[in-house]
């Protein structure tokens, strides 16, 4: 029988409907479709897909289990490598990773690996999560700073190895960017909570309302714990640095998304935190965060939601799926356009943005063609709200209080390939070490760090 | 959960609470603040730390009931609990021996200036305190501050206590009288800090103000609290809250503090707290 060339469809909420709610967009596969999709897998002996996976999940093996209908075994295989599959099954850039390496991709669409991961993770959550056995307690204590994807992964792996792990979280909820950054319609918070719950069932303690370096000095942590993993993420928002940026109506993506996601401002006034959205919203930037902003704006009632980006569609850093979803929902893309200044009224409220047209020149250091302003092409767009989604820098709090820690040019903590910093016993990983990247890379770093910490403590 | 151990009503709209938060109490320094969230649906609001009792693990906060959250907070009783209470946040005040320091507190801004007065006196400064309020009922912490001040002046808008007028009038008079002032610390309404800074700038007196923009996380993550200082954008939560008063763009701060005024009124109305 010839292999089907396209993925089995994953049903989604109708775009016209979904822009009126915050519910998740794709519904996920049912068991029957999952089995059919799994049967598309060629079970390549050399497993190219595994090379594309930052955490090294044995993809063909778990897919073979799904194909046989053994979902329990499938999730067990995933969880050998990935403690948070319901999350990565939703937000991973599969097309660049596992699915990008899939042989089927050469003759049609790759196997829907992400969809299958998501399916078994959801299946397990609905049918009761099995807690794996833990190793004998080692008697050693580890502090993890930050409960985002890197911190959670590292903590989970170390707990399984028998360590006494405490995560210190600055906010009132766990998950870091999974909670404050990624919107409900892309990653339901109920799922984040369930995945965090799994980590705590492994024995990990999470302490909230603790800003390490402020609430507890870093020296006390270093003294009390045998090893420390710093996973404080890339929380520092970047701004455009153009005139008028402090007018009312201009938010960093972080502020906008934190208000909506973490503080649930989309349910104001039931929830106390407000968010103000005008009729016309412009999001600056074209990464995943920008798509999240533009799509959230529509759901909050914006009549028009623009993405304004200085390069062309080809250079947009967002995942394909996010761009497709944004377009389906009516987000308007104004490409090769860059803002020059914001214009406000007499009360300091944003009224318009002046932009300039761009053209693409020679490739720059990033390999993408450099945008160049076209002279005398300035024009104004009337907007009520601006969302700045041009990236985040590593959180400066820990570097500020740990003076002897080696810091890179971008404010990131410098680490080697084992997530080791220059201070023995202090490890770092995720966005704090790499600068803003993806959830799965952070999880990969968390895994690597757990292994390195285990080795370090075996020697000390 | 963080328990309210003690509550005092300082005036009809100003309340004092001592909250059990041992980690915050242990590490707090003058000039720093906390962020609290009353319950699951609550917003996060910043409040300056007024005092700490390190032995008992208590943190004192004083707040003016202005919006839904502070009004709800004001209704809580001793023994009730607050869901989240995180701190100490922000940079501490730079306490050192400057010589003669004038500390100005306006309205509920008297609360955050109090620990600074105490600390400045402790390291040997000659502390002149100027307190201002709309009327005598709204004047708080007078006796506590008197204890740590070498000189104390009071001004009320209606003259019901001290002299009639503004704290800036008292400061101007001290300067006119030829008083040698090394540093001025001013905390209060934005307009008060602006006027004080204008006066001291003319006389080239170093001035420190503590800013109170709208915040969400308080850890430098959202940029909601951004203020313009010396032409640069700064985050009050991590770069401040104290800044050189001569460099702050007060007009921008006043504008930004009005960002959610309609939503605040709506929330209060719906909650029946106005």
XYZ file of C-alpha atoms in Angstrom:
734
model
C 0.000 0.000 0.000
C 1.335 3.404 -0.966
C 1.969 5.803 1.877
C -0.430 8.708 2.165
C 1.467 11.867 1.160
C -0.268 14.326 3.449
C -0.810 14.460 7.183
C -4.225 13.510 8.474
C -6.028 16.744 9.198
C -6.160 17.945 12.770
C -9.529 19.658 13.249
C -9.409 23.301 14.335
C -11.810 25.935 15.555
C -13.227 28.014 12.716
C -11.220 31.257 12.401
C -14.378 33.388 12.450
C -15.424 31.819 15.719
C -12.078 31.505 17.420
C -11.210 35.200 17.196
C -14.079 35.712 19.622
C -12.725 33.381 22.275
C -9.507 32.318 23.984
C -10.069 28.568 23.629
C -7.399 26.438 22.036
C -7.342 26.560 18.232
C -6.563 22.916 17.232
C -8.654 20.176 18.809
C -6.043 17.442 18.488
C -6.368 13.992 16.920
C -8.797 11.352 18.090
C -7.422 7.856 18.693
C -8.426 6.539 15.278
C -6.768 9.393 13.363
C -3.679 9.184 15.562
C -3.275 5.498 14.729
C -3.688 6.197 10.997
C -1.182 9.053 11.124
C 1.275 6.869 13.080
C 0.976 4.194 10.419
C 2.399 6.642 7.882
C 5.787 6.426 9.643
C 8.372 4.524 7.582
C 10.251 3.396 10.729
C 13.609 4.383 9.207
C 16.422 2.387 10.810
C 18.753 5.412 11.105
C 16.007 7.575 12.705
C 16.831 10.991 11.163
C 13.940 12.544 13.086
C 15.638 11.811 16.426
C 18.650 13.881 15.346
C 16.294 16.806 14.879
C 14.905 16.551 18.418
C 16.636 18.782 20.995
C 15.779 16.308 23.768
C 16.396 13.151 21.724
C 13.003 11.426 22.014
C 12.993 7.963 20.376
C 10.397 9.104 17.862
C 9.972 6.009 15.641
C 9.590 3.823 18.737
C 6.793 5.873 20.267
C 5.083 6.216 16.901
C 5.209 2.429 16.414
C 3.394 2.050 19.745
C 0.689 4.500 18.674
C 0.310 2.618 15.379
C -0.438 -0.521 17.436
C -2.814 1.377 19.708
C -0.515 1.065 22.718
C -0.767 4.663 23.881
C 0.455 3.951 27.420
C 3.727 2.591 26.150
C 4.037 5.483 23.661
C 3.852 8.122 26.383
C 6.251 6.142 28.537
C 8.825 6.275 25.738
C 8.357 10.033 25.286
C 8.670 10.640 29.013
C 12.024 8.885 29.128
C 13.325 12.057 27.490
C 10.656 14.710 27.886
C 8.763 15.463 31.075
C 6.499 18.068 29.459
C 5.132 16.475 26.253
C 1.712 18.140 26.274
C 3.580 21.445 26.082
C 6.199 20.574 23.475
C 3.479 18.783 21.471
C 1.878 22.180 21.067
C 4.628 24.779 20.817
C 7.667 23.068 19.249
C 8.841 24.297 15.840
C 8.527 20.737 14.457
C 9.006 21.806 10.863
C 12.567 22.815 11.660
C 13.242 19.877 13.972
C 11.965 16.283 13.891
C 9.485 16.787 11.055
C 12.074 18.733 9.087
C 14.235 15.593 8.979
C 11.427 13.138 8.211
C 12.022 11.169 4.966
C 8.339 11.430 4.088
C 8.867 15.165 3.796
C 10.742 14.535 0.561
C 7.710 13.100 -1.202
C 4.974 15.025 0.589
C 4.257 16.033 4.157
C 6.284 14.572 7.018
C 4.651 12.464 9.716
C 2.729 14.717 12.121
C 5.143 13.978 14.957
C 4.087 17.017 16.982
C 0.424 16.096 16.629
C 1.139 12.535 17.747
C 3.157 13.688 20.740
C 0.331 15.975 21.694
C -2.207 13.193 21.242
C -0.532 10.719 23.599
C 0.258 13.406 26.162
C -3.411 14.431 26.204
C -4.462 10.774 26.261
C -2.361 10.191 29.348
C -3.644 13.299 31.110
C -7.224 12.192 30.511
C -6.603 8.601 31.555
C -4.447 9.136 34.626
C -0.800 10.054 34.754
C 1.630 7.392 35.917
C 4.336 8.635 38.253
C 7.629 6.873 37.598
C 9.630 5.365 40.402
C 12.265 7.581 41.904
C 15.781 6.578 42.694
C 16.847 6.261 46.329
C 17.253 9.736 47.911
C 20.799 10.958 47.446
C 20.577 13.333 50.404
C 21.775 16.157 48.167
C 19.881 19.401 47.684
C 19.536 21.346 44.476
C 18.153 24.837 43.897
C 16.580 25.665 40.562
C 15.955 29.350 39.923
C 12.941 29.866 37.689
C 10.066 27.509 36.886
C 9.957 27.907 33.112
C 10.571 25.048 30.667
C 14.321 24.775 31.454
C 13.842 24.860 35.221
C 10.933 22.406 35.248
C 12.738 19.916 33.007
C 15.958 20.045 35.006
C 14.077 19.748 38.298
C 12.029 16.780 37.078
C 15.070 14.876 35.834
C 17.006 15.485 39.047
C 14.063 14.462 41.209
C 13.858 11.167 39.313
C 17.530 10.634 40.146
C 16.767 10.989 43.838
C 17.775 14.592 44.485
C 15.921 16.942 46.803
C 14.986 19.750 44.391
C 13.500 23.158 45.192
C 12.436 25.576 42.460
C 12.350 29.269 43.368
C 9.805 31.221 41.326
C 9.543 35.020 41.380
C 5.930 35.171 40.207
C 2.841 33.743 41.873
C 2.393 30.969 39.299
C 4.658 28.301 37.825
C 5.688 27.900 34.211
C 7.509 31.121 33.391
C 6.955 32.005 29.744
C 4.520 29.082 29.392
C 2.252 30.947 31.787
C 2.856 34.646 31.189
C 3.939 34.558 27.553
C 2.157 31.958 25.461
C -1.576 32.651 25.150
C -4.346 30.343 26.291
C -5.495 29.693 22.709
C -2.109 28.209 21.867
C -1.231 26.581 25.181
C -4.108 26.236 27.653
C -2.966 27.093 31.180
C -4.781 24.016 32.473
C -2.266 21.940 30.527
C 0.693 23.859 31.933
C -0.712 23.308 35.423
C -1.132 19.587 34.767
C 2.453 19.270 33.525
C 3.743 21.220 36.530
C 1.672 18.964 38.729
C 3.514 15.977 37.271
C 6.853 17.589 38.140
C 5.747 18.231 41.723
C 4.497 14.639 41.995
C 8.061 13.604 41.222
C 8.897 15.307 44.516
C 9.992 18.742 43.297
C 9.077 21.609 45.626
C 8.126 24.966 44.084
C 8.373 28.070 46.250
C 6.559 31.121 44.856
C 7.075 34.834 45.521
C 10.838 34.434 45.811
C 13.054 36.650 43.698
C 16.477 35.116 44.177
C 18.953 37.898 44.799
C 16.259 39.972 46.515
C 14.031 37.782 48.693
C 16.868 35.351 49.340
C 20.451 36.458 48.666
C 22.280 34.268 46.168
C 24.980 33.625 48.790
C 22.440 31.888 51.024
C 21.341 29.673 48.137
C 24.938 28.754 47.290
C 25.612 27.874 50.878
C 22.513 25.821 51.469
C 22.400 23.809 48.239
C 24.872 21.386 46.702
C 24.260 22.708 43.193
C 22.312 25.535 41.570
C 20.647 25.696 38.160
C 19.872 29.204 36.940
C 16.955 29.245 34.500
C 15.649 32.777 34.759
C 14.848 33.184 31.074
C 14.847 36.141 28.747
C 12.394 38.384 30.474
C 13.829 41.795 29.714
C 11.756 43.430 26.982
C 13.441 45.293 24.150
C 12.013 48.537 22.905
C 12.390 50.192 19.511
C 14.156 53.259 20.889
C 12.214 55.683 18.695
C 10.502 58.940 19.710
C 7.140 58.647 21.427
C 7.631 55.131 22.745
C 6.419 56.045 26.249
C 3.044 57.334 25.054
C -0.016 55.693 26.555
C -1.176 52.767 24.445
C 2.275 51.322 23.811
C 3.061 48.061 25.539
C 6.005 45.732 25.425
C 4.830 42.300 24.256
C 5.744 41.077 27.737
C 3.507 43.576 29.503
C 0.609 42.988 27.133
C 0.849 39.192 27.269
C 1.511 39.091 31.032
C -1.592 41.157 31.649
C -3.682 38.950 29.395
C -2.240 35.491 30.131
C -0.892 35.491 33.669
C -3.229 38.107 35.118
C -6.192 37.080 32.928
C -7.014 40.630 31.871
C -9.158 39.176 29.070
C -11.614 38.378 31.816
C -11.581 41.919 33.286
C -13.508 43.033 35.328
C -14.022 39.536 36.773
C -10.241 39.594 37.211
C -8.856 42.871 38.527
C -6.029 43.483 36.044
C -7.069 45.654 33.092
C -5.705 45.789 29.575
C -6.690 48.477 27.162
C -7.006 47.701 23.508
C -8.050 50.213 20.892
C -9.746 49.646 17.561
C -6.551 49.514 15.549
C -3.574 47.632 16.923
C -0.100 47.354 15.437
C 2.369 44.702 16.537
C 6.012 45.342 15.692
C 8.079 42.224 14.984
C 7.284 38.920 13.260
C 8.312 36.144 15.626
C 6.044 33.788 17.549
C 5.555 36.390 20.265
C 4.457 38.957 17.678
C 1.908 36.500 16.242
C 0.650 35.833 19.770
C 0.221 39.579 20.315
C -1.562 40.249 17.017
C -3.920 37.300 17.501
C -4.605 38.199 21.143
C -5.474 41.756 20.072
C -8.187 40.404 17.744
C -9.637 38.311 20.532
C -9.790 41.366 22.782
C -11.932 43.102 20.181
C -9.516 44.983 17.942
C -11.094 45.759 14.564
C -7.768 45.734 12.791
C -4.590 44.000 13.836
C -1.397 44.704 11.921
C 1.954 42.979 11.948
C 4.575 45.538 10.986
C 7.901 43.986 9.996
C 10.967 45.444 8.371
C 11.868 42.442 6.214
C 9.756 40.257 3.924
C 7.618 37.201 4.658
C 10.489 34.833 3.941
C 12.561 36.231 6.815
C 9.763 36.170 9.409
C 11.059 34.148 12.373
C 7.661 32.806 13.512
C 6.686 29.148 13.051
C 4.722 28.471 9.852
C 1.697 27.356 11.817
C 1.540 30.648 13.727
C 1.737 32.695 10.536
C -0.969 30.594 8.886
C -3.219 30.917 11.915
C -2.648 34.666 12.102
C -3.535 35.086 8.428
C -6.646 32.917 8.732
C -7.783 35.102 11.588
C -7.410 38.280 9.564
C -4.145 39.736 10.845
C -2.896 42.231 8.250
C 0.806 41.962 7.381
C 2.589 45.199 6.546
C 5.991 43.949 5.455
C 9.161 45.823 4.477
C 7.994 48.565 6.793
C 9.704 49.969 9.842
C 8.446 52.481 12.434
C 10.228 55.822 12.750
C 8.244 57.557 15.489
C 5.023 57.348 17.446
C 2.611 60.264 17.384
C 0.335 61.106 20.313
C -2.469 63.532 21.089
C -2.400 66.323 23.673
C -3.192 63.831 26.468
C -0.256 61.591 25.668
C -2.375 58.893 24.027
C -1.054 57.112 20.954
C -2.738 58.185 17.713
C -0.511 57.091 14.861
C 2.824 55.678 13.880
C 5.056 57.051 11.193
C 6.746 54.325 9.176
C 9.221 54.121 6.364
C 9.297 51.601 3.506
C 12.249 49.218 3.310
C 13.962 47.187 0.638
C 16.242 44.189 1.096
C 19.974 44.491 0.558
C 22.853 42.052 0.997
C 22.672 39.336 3.678
C 23.842 40.435 7.153
C 25.547 38.420 9.966
C 22.291 36.515 10.572
C 22.343 35.373 6.932
C 19.102 37.202 6.254
C 18.991 40.050 3.759
C 19.508 43.374 5.446
C 16.579 45.805 5.314
C 17.454 49.275 3.975
C 15.144 52.301 4.280
C 13.816 53.740 1.009
C 14.315 57.487 1.041
C 11.263 59.753 1.209
C 8.887 56.821 1.594
C 7.587 57.831 5.029
C 3.873 57.387 5.689
C 1.557 57.370 8.692
C -0.756 54.651 9.954
C -3.525 55.538 12.390
C -3.288 53.218 15.404
C -4.612 53.178 18.962
C -2.357 50.534 20.435
C 1.206 49.426 19.710
C 2.711 46.153 20.879
C 6.493 45.928 20.747
C 7.506 42.334 20.030
C 11.059 42.695 18.777
C 12.619 40.327 21.255
C 13.665 39.926 24.868
C 17.088 39.989 26.485
C 18.291 37.707 29.286
C 16.932 38.624 32.701
C 19.597 40.812 34.382
C 18.681 40.089 38.014
C 21.039 37.169 38.710
C 23.984 38.613 36.719
C 23.572 41.812 38.785
C 23.827 40.061 42.134
C 26.425 37.411 41.218
C 29.376 39.614 40.455
C 31.829 36.779 39.785
C 29.585 35.081 37.232
C 30.884 35.277 33.672
C 28.448 37.192 31.497
C 28.406 37.317 27.688
C 28.043 40.324 25.437
C 24.272 40.069 25.251
C 23.839 39.920 29.019
C 23.545 36.127 28.883
C 25.233 33.838 31.399
C 28.172 32.122 29.702
C 28.081 28.338 29.865
C 29.949 25.452 28.251
C 28.301 22.567 26.408
C 27.377 20.976 29.751
C 25.557 24.100 30.981
C 28.407 24.791 33.433
C 29.098 28.413 34.349
C 32.539 29.599 35.432
C 31.561 28.936 39.072
C 31.794 25.275 40.176
C 28.391 23.886 41.155
C 26.528 26.686 39.378
C 24.813 25.749 36.121
C 22.637 27.783 33.770
C 20.487 27.012 30.763
C 17.573 28.066 28.596
C 17.078 31.646 27.456
C 19.272 33.076 30.254
C 22.232 31.370 28.562
C 21.224 31.468 24.900
C 19.138 34.616 24.647
C 15.501 34.277 23.621
C 14.973 30.915 21.862
C 12.362 28.161 21.939
C 10.636 26.199 24.672
C 12.108 22.898 23.471
C 15.670 24.239 23.402
C 15.167 25.367 26.985
C 13.901 21.895 27.873
C 16.928 20.397 26.137
C 19.210 22.629 28.202
C 17.367 21.628 31.372
C 17.995 17.957 30.560
C 21.636 18.523 29.780
C 22.096 20.484 32.984
C 20.433 17.757 35.061
C 22.873 15.222 33.641
C 25.843 17.522 34.246
C 24.718 18.275 37.806
C 24.352 14.550 38.472
C 27.886 13.929 37.213
C 29.257 16.879 39.166
C 27.678 15.694 42.414
C 28.924 12.150 41.884
C 32.436 13.555 41.859
C 31.977 15.953 44.790
C -0.343 32.928 52.271
C 0.703 35.957 54.249
C -1.190 36.772 57.438
C -2.248 40.247 58.533
C -0.967 40.362 62.117
C -1.940 43.929 62.925
C -4.115 46.590 61.349
C -4.369 50.269 62.243
C -6.680 52.847 60.759
C -4.556 55.969 60.359
C -7.296 58.012 58.744
C -10.531 57.304 56.957
C -8.688 56.289 53.799
C -5.191 55.444 55.039
C -4.523 52.081 56.708
C -1.445 50.452 58.204
C -0.882 46.708 58.194
C 1.796 44.464 59.577
C 2.123 41.387 57.394
C 3.869 38.147 58.337
C 6.507 37.710 55.619
C 9.745 36.620 57.293
C 11.920 36.458 54.162
C 10.907 39.953 53.070
C 11.369 41.317 56.590
C 14.796 39.713 56.878
C 16.272 41.304 53.780
C 14.336 44.571 53.330
C 16.195 47.872 53.288
C 14.852 51.453 53.255
C 13.550 52.535 49.861
C 12.483 49.078 48.719
C 8.959 47.912 48.000
C 6.811 44.801 47.826
C 4.194 43.603 45.349
C 1.075 41.988 46.672
C -1.927 40.208 45.231
C -4.876 39.790 47.553
C -6.560 36.789 45.965
C -6.710 34.578 42.884
C -8.457 37.199 40.763
C -6.523 40.129 42.163
C -4.059 42.423 40.437
C -0.461 42.869 41.530
C 0.194 46.237 43.150
C 3.414 47.719 44.505
C 3.591 49.236 48.007
C 6.628 50.670 49.732
C 7.982 48.945 52.823
C 7.513 51.290 55.783
C 9.137 49.262 58.524
C 10.193 45.734 59.397
C 10.357 43.639 62.518
C 13.026 41.122 61.639
C 12.578 39.130 64.848
C 8.861 38.615 64.358
C 9.152 38.481 60.567
C 6.763 41.390 60.051
C 6.613 43.923 57.244
C 4.698 47.166 57.711
C 2.825 48.662 54.773
C 0.720 51.807 54.658
C -1.680 52.467 51.830
C -4.172 55.026 50.643
C -7.436 53.544 49.434
C -7.595 54.786 45.859
C -8.605 51.871 43.639
C -10.382 48.544 43.893
C -7.369 46.644 45.220
C -6.427 49.099 47.960
C -10.083 49.427 48.965
C -10.431 45.640 49.162
C -7.188 45.458 51.121
C -8.511 48.079 53.526
C -11.515 45.901 54.275
C -9.389 42.951 55.419
C -9.032 42.337 59.133
C -6.342 41.123 61.469
C -5.971 37.368 61.000
C -6.983 37.499 57.310
C -4.469 36.391 54.729
C -3.067 37.851 51.506
C -2.340 35.359 48.721
C 0.954 36.792 47.432
C 3.484 39.157 48.934
C 6.851 39.358 47.201
C 9.891 41.471 47.909
C 11.949 43.313 48.809
C 12.045 44.732 45.285
C 13.903 47.654 43.768
C 17.205 49.162 44.775
C 17.607 50.303 48.381
C 18.113 53.987 49.183
C 21.730 55.094 49.227
C 22.022 55.799 52.919
C 25.208 57.567 53.944
C 26.366 60.563 55.925
C 25.607 63.529 53.686
C 25.462 66.222 56.388
C 22.131 68.020 56.415
C 19.303 66.187 54.672
C 15.818 67.503 54.116
C 13.251 64.692 53.899
C 9.931 65.635 52.410
C 6.859 63.409 52.612
C 3.581 64.391 51.008
C 0.296 62.643 51.764
C 0.696 58.875 51.848
C 4.278 59.511 50.646
C 5.049 60.160 54.297
C 4.975 56.381 54.780
C 7.891 55.526 52.453
C 9.985 58.506 53.596
C 9.779 57.314 57.223
C 12.298 54.407 56.998
C 14.656 56.661 55.044
C 14.482 59.356 57.744
C 15.245 56.724 60.355
C 18.189 55.315 58.399
C 19.637 58.743 57.574
C 19.449 59.774 61.220
C 21.013 56.490 62.251
C 24.195 57.165 60.256
C 24.559 60.640 61.744
C 22.870 63.085 59.384
C 21.159 66.244 60.568
C 17.623 65.383 59.441
C 15.062 68.055 58.692
C 11.664 66.560 57.951
C 8.873 68.361 56.154
C 5.502 66.640 56.135
C 2.532 67.737 54.088
C -1.091 66.656 53.889
C -4.402 68.027 52.686
C -5.606 68.405 56.285
C -4.671 67.310 59.800
C -6.737 64.095 59.642
C -4.678 62.871 56.704
C -1.338 63.569 58.354
C 0.268 60.259 59.307
C 3.290 59.078 61.331
C 3.931 62.532 62.812
C 5.184 61.264 66.166
C 7.307 58.454 64.672
C 8.996 60.907 62.370
C 9.460 63.536 65.076
C 11.451 60.984 67.050
C 14.049 60.606 64.302
C 14.158 64.214 63.069
C 16.309 67.077 64.281
C 13.763 69.525 62.939
C 10.189 68.907 61.864
C 7.923 71.151 59.802
C 4.320 70.482 58.917
C 2.225 72.051 56.193
C -1.428 71.395 55.393
C -3.424 72.675 52.440
C -6.135 74.061 54.719
C -3.903 75.130 57.602
C -5.607 72.735 60.038
C -2.173 71.634 61.257
C 1.192 73.353 61.046
C 1.355 76.102 58.514
C -1.084 76.644 55.655
C 0.521 75.853 52.342
C 2.684 73.279 50.623
C 5.825 71.408 51.633
C 7.611 73.163 48.783
C 6.868 76.526 50.432
C 8.624 75.339 53.591
C 11.588 74.083 51.589
C 11.829 77.380 49.705
C 11.813 79.268 52.991
C 14.572 77.098 54.460
C 16.671 77.789 51.401
C 15.892 81.519 51.523
C 16.896 81.559 55.191
C 20.309 80.373 54.119
C 20.084 76.887 55.539
C 22.898 74.746 54.170
C 21.257 71.661 52.663
C 23.312 68.808 51.234
C 20.576 66.489 49.967
C 16.804 66.585 49.577
C 14.713 63.402 49.587
C 11.156 63.858 48.359
C 8.371 61.283 48.184
C 4.768 62.089 47.491
C 2.403 63.039 44.686
C 4.187 63.401 41.337
C 3.371 67.100 41.168
C 4.947 67.632 44.607
C 8.162 65.865 43.562
C 8.210 67.919 40.380
C 7.863 71.251 42.209
C 10.446 70.283 44.837
C 12.895 69.240 42.123
C 12.396 72.525 40.277
C 13.270 74.461 43.432
C 16.329 72.392 44.317
C 17.612 72.418 40.755
C 17.815 76.200 40.880
C 19.962 75.940 43.993
C 21.907 72.951 42.775
C 20.920 70.701 45.692
C 21.107 66.953 45.042
C 17.567 65.582 45.087
C 16.280 62.036 45.251
C 12.688 61.117 44.482
C 10.888 57.769 44.653
C 8.607 57.064 41.693
C 5.331 55.190 41.755
C 4.369 54.129 38.226
C 1.952 51.323 37.403
C 3.676 47.941 37.724
C 2.789 44.332 36.965
C 5.563 41.894 37.825
C 8.002 44.224 39.617
C 11.040 42.256 38.446
C 11.968 44.086 35.248
C 9.976 41.844 32.966
C 7.148 43.903 31.552
C 8.388 47.463 31.211
C 5.015 48.812 32.274
C 6.725 50.969 34.893
C 9.064 52.638 32.428
C 9.937 56.224 33.194
C 12.104 58.735 31.384
C 15.132 59.790 33.412
C 17.748 62.032 31.839
C 16.232 61.296 28.427
C 16.660 57.539 28.865
C 13.974 54.945 29.481
C 14.383 53.285 32.889
C 12.334 50.643 34.665
C 11.291 51.956 38.073
C 11.012 48.420 39.478
C 14.646 47.403 38.926
C 16.526 50.620 38.110
C 14.649 52.530 40.834
C 12.287 53.291 42.428
C 14.590 56.163 43.496
C 16.055 58.457 40.867
C 17.815 61.791 40.578
C 14.890 64.179 40.889
C 16.429 66.700 38.508
C 16.401 64.246 35.610
C 12.882 62.758 35.835
C 10.270 63.528 33.172
C 7.373 64.091 35.602
C 4.842 65.033 32.937
C 5.304 61.702 31.197
C 4.939 59.884 34.536
C 1.701 61.736 35.309
C 0.345 60.788 31.894
C 1.352 57.158 32.205
C -0.228 56.899 35.646
C -3.574 57.737 34.026
C -3.353 54.783 31.637
C -6.115 52.714 33.201
C -8.178 55.368 34.934
C -11.469 54.397 33.241
C -10.923 50.694 33.933
C -10.107 51.466 37.571
C -13.345 53.416 37.964
C -15.323 50.645 36.286
C -13.767 48.002 38.537
C -14.543 50.040 41.659
C -18.111 50.637 40.593
C -18.744 46.975 39.817
C -17.176 45.890 43.087
C -19.312 48.405 44.952
C -16.305 49.888 46.689
C -16.983 53.526 45.851
